Short mmCIF file of C-alpha atoms in Angstrom, two decimals:
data_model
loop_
_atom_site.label_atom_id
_atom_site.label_comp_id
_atom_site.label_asym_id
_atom_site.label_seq_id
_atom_site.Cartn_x
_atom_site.Cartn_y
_atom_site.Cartn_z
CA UNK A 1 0.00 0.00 0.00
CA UNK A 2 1.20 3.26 -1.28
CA UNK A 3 1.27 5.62 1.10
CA UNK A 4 2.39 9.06 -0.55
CA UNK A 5 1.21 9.19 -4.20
CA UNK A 6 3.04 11.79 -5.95
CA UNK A 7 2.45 13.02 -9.77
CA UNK A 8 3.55 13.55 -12.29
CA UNK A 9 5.53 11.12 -13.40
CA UNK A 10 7.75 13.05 -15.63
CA UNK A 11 7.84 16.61 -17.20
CA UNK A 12 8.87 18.72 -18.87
CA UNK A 13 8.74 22.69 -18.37
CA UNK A 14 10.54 25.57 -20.15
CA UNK A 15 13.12 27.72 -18.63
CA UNK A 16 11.74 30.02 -16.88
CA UNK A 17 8.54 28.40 -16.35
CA UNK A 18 6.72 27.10 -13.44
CA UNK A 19 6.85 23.73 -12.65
CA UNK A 20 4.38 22.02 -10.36
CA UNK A 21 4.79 18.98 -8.59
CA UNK A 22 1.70 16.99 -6.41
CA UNK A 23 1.90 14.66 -3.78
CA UNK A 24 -1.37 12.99 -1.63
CA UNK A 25 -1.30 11.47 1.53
CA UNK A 26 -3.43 8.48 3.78
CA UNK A 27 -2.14 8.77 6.97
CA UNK A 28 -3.66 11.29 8.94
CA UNK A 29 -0.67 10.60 11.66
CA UNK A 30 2.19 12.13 9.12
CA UNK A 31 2.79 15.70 10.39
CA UNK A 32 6.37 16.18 8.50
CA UNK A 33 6.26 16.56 5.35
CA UNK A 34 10.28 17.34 2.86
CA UNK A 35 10.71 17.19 -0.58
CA UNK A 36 14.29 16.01 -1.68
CA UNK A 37 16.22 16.97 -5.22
CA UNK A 38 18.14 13.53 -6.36
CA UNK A 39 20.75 13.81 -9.10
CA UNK A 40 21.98 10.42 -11.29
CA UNK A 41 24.47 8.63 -8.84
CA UNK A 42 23.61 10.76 -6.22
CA UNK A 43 22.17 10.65 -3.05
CA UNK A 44 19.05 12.78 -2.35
CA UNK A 45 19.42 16.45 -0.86
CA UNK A 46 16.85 17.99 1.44
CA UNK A 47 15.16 21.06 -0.92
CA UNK A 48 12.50 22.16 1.38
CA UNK A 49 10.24 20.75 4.02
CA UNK A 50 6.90 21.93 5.68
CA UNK A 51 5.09 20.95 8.74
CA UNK A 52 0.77 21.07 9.03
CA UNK A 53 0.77 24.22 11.13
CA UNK A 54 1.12 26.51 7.94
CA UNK A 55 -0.56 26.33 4.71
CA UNK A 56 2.55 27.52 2.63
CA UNK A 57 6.54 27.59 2.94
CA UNK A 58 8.51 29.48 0.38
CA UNK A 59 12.53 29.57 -0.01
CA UNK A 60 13.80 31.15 -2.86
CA UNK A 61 12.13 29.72 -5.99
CA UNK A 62 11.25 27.10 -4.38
CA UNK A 63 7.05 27.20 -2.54
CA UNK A 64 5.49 24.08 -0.90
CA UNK A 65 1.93 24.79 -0.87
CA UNK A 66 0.24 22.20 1.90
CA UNK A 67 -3.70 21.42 1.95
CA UNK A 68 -4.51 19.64 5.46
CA UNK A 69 -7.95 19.06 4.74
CA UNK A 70 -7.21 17.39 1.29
CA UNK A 71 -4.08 15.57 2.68
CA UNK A 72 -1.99 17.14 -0.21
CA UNK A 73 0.95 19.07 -0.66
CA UNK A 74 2.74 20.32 -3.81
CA UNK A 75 6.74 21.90 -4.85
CA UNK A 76 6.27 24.69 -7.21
CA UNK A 77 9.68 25.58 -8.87
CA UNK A 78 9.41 29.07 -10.31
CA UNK A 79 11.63 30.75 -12.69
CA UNK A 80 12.88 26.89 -13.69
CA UNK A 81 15.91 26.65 -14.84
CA UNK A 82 18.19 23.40 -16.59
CA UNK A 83 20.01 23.20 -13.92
CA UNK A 84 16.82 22.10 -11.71
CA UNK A 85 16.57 19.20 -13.77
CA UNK A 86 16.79 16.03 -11.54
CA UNK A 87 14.25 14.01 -9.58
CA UNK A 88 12.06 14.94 -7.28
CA UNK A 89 10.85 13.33 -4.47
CA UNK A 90 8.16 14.39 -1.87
CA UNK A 91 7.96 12.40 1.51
CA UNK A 92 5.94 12.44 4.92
CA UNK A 93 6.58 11.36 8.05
CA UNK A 94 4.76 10.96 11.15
CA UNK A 95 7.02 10.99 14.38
CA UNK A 96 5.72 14.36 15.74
CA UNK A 97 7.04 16.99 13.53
CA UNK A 98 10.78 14.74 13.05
CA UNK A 99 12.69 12.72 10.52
CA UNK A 100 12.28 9.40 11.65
CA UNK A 101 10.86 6.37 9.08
CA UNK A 102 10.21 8.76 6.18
CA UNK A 103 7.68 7.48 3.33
CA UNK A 104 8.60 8.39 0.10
CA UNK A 105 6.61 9.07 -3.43
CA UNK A 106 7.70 7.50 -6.34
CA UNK A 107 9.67 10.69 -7.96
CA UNK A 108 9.23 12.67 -10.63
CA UNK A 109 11.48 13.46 -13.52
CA UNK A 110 11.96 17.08 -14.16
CA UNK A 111 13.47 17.97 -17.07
CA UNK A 112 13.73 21.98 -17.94
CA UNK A 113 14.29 22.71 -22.08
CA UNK A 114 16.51 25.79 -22.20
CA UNK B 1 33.39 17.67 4.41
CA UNK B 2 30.85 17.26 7.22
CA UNK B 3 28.02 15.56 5.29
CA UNK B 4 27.38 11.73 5.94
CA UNK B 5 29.92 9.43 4.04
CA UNK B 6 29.36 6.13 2.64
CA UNK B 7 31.89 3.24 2.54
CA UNK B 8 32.38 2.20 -0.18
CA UNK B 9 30.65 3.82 -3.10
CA UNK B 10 29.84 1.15 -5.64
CA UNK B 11 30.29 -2.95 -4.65
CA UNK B 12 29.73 -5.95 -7.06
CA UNK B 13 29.56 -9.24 -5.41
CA UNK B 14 28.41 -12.73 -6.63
CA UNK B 15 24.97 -14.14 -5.46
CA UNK B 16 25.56 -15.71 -1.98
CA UNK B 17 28.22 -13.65 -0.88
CA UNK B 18 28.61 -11.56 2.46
CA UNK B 19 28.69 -7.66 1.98
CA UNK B 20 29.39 -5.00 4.20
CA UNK B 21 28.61 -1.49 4.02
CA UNK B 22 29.29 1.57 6.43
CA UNK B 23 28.35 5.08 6.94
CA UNK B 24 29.20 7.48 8.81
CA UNK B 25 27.29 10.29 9.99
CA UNK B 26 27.02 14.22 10.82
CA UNK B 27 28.97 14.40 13.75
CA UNK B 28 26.47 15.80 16.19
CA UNK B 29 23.55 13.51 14.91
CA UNK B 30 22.31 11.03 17.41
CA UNK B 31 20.07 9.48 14.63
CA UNK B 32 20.93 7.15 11.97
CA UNK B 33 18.80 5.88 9.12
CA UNK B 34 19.45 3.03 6.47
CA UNK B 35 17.20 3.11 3.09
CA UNK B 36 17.16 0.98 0.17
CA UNK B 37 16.29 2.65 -3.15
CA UNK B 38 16.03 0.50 -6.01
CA UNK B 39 16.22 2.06 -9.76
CA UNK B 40 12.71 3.90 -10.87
CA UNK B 41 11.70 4.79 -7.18
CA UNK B 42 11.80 6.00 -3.79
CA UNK B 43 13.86 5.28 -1.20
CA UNK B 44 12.13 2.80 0.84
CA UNK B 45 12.87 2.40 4.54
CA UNK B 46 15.01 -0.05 6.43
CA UNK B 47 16.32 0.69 9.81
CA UNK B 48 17.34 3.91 12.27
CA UNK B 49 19.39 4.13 15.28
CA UNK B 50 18.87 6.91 18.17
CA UNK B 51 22.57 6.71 19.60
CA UNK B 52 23.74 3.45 19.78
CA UNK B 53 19.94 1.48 20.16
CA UNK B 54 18.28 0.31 17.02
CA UNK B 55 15.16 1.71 17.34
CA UNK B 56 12.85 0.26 14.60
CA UNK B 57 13.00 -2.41 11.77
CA UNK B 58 11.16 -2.22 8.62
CA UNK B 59 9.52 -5.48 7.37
CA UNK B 60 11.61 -5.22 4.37
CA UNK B 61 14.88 -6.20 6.81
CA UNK B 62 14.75 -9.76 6.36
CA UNK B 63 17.04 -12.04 8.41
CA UNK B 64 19.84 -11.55 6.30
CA UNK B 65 20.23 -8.23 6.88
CA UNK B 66 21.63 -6.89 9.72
CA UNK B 67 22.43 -3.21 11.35
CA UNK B 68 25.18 -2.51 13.91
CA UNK B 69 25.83 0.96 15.39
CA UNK B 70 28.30 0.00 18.02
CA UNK B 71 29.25 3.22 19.60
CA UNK B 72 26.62 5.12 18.65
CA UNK B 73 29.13 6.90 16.21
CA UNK B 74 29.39 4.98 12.67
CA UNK B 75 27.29 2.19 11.35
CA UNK B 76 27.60 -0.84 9.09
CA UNK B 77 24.94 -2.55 6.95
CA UNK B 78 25.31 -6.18 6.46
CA UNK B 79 23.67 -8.39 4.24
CA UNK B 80 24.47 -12.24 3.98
CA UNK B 81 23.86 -15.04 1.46
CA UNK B 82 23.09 -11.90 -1.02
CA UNK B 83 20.29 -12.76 -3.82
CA UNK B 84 19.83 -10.83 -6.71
CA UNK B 85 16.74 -9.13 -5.59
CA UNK B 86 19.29 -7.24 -3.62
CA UNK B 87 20.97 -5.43 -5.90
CA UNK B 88 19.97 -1.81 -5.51
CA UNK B 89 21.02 2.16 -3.79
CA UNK B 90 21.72 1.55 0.06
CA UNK B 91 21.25 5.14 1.61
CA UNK B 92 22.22 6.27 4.76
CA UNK B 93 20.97 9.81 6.40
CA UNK B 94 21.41 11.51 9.54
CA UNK B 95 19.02 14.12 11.62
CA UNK B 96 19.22 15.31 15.39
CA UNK B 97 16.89 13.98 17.54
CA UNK B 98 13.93 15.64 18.44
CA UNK B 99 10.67 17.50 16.70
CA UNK B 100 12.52 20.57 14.14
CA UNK B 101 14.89 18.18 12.82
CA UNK B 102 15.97 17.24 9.15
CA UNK B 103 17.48 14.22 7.60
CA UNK B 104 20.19 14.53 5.83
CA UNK B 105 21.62 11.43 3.18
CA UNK B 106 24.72 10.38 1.95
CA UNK B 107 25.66 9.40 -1.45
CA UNK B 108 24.92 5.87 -0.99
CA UNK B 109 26.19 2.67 -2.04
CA UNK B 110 25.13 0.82 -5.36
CA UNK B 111 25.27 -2.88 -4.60
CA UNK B 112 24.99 -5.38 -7.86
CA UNK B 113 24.68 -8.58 -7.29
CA UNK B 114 26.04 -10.67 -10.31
#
């Protein structure tokens, strides 16, 4: 049973565009809530991470947007650039507010066209 | 560099053989995390230490694997009679302990098993 489903898949976006990345969550317990950048060969590297007591976090270009009610969240990347292009994965965890046991999506490949 | 590091970085082994990985952590970080990440998808859970007690054991640790972090510094990862099924990313990460905390992952090491 999947836990986080996260979507899309794969995209593509133009530089400078906006590009928009969803993830959904079951378990009402998870209360942590990162997204990670992975390169090839790489290990992934925190981005940005949110917790339920605020609907939005931005740093940078980089904006989580969280919906409690909905159990979703969502990365927006503004201003994308080629450099940004790597996978993405969003992730939720439930050990009040820490980083223990994360879940993970599936990823998404993000791929900017200069 | 004061990220996590992962020993080593790439290990091919014949089906049935021992393996041994380690990691070692952030300095400061009491918590220690192994995840498996196989190609196409998340990183999936295995194991984390607080200190030198291993704290919780995902259902995907079979017997054959096993998790040591002796002084509650470094850790090792070792799986036995290896199967091909095990060929994959083995992550390791790091956080503090407590609720504002972030996990932070090492390279990782790709196990094939031939």
């Amino acid at each position: 049973q999947q836990q986080v489903k996260q979507s899309p898949q794969s995209l593509i976006v133009q530089k400078g565009g906006i590009s928009i990345i969803n993830c959904a969550y079951e378990n009402t317990a998870f209360d942590y809530f990162p997204w990670y950048q992975q390169f090839p060969g790489k290990g992934p590297a925190l981005l940005i991470a949110i917790r339920p007591d605020v609907s939005e976090k931005k740093e940078g270009r980089f904006t989580i947007s969280f919906n409690k009610s909905a159990k979703q969240f969502s990365l927006h990347i503004m201003d994308s650039q080629p450099g940004d292009s790597a996978t993405y994965f969003c992730a939720a965890s439930g050990s009040r507010g820490g980083a223990d046991g994360l879940t993970f999506g599936k990823g998404t490949h993000l791929i900017i066209q200069p | 560099d004061t990220g996590v590091s992962q020993d080593p970085r790439h290990k091919i082994t014949k089906r049935g053989q021992n393996v041994t990985f380690r990691c070692d952590p952030i300095s400061e970080h009491n918590r220690l995390y192994w995840y498996r990440q196989t190609l196409g998808q998340g990183p999936e859970f295995l194991t984390y230490f607080q200190n030198e007690a291993q704290l919780e054991k995902s259902r995907l640790l079979s017997d054959r694997f096993s998790a040591e972090r002796p002084k509650g510094s470094f850790s090792t990862l070792e799986i036995q009679r290896t199967e091909q099924g095990d060929s994959a990313m083995y992550l390791c990460a790091s956080s503090l302990m407590g609720m504002n905390t972030e996990a932070f992952f090492g390279q990782g090491t790709r196990l094939t098993v031939v």
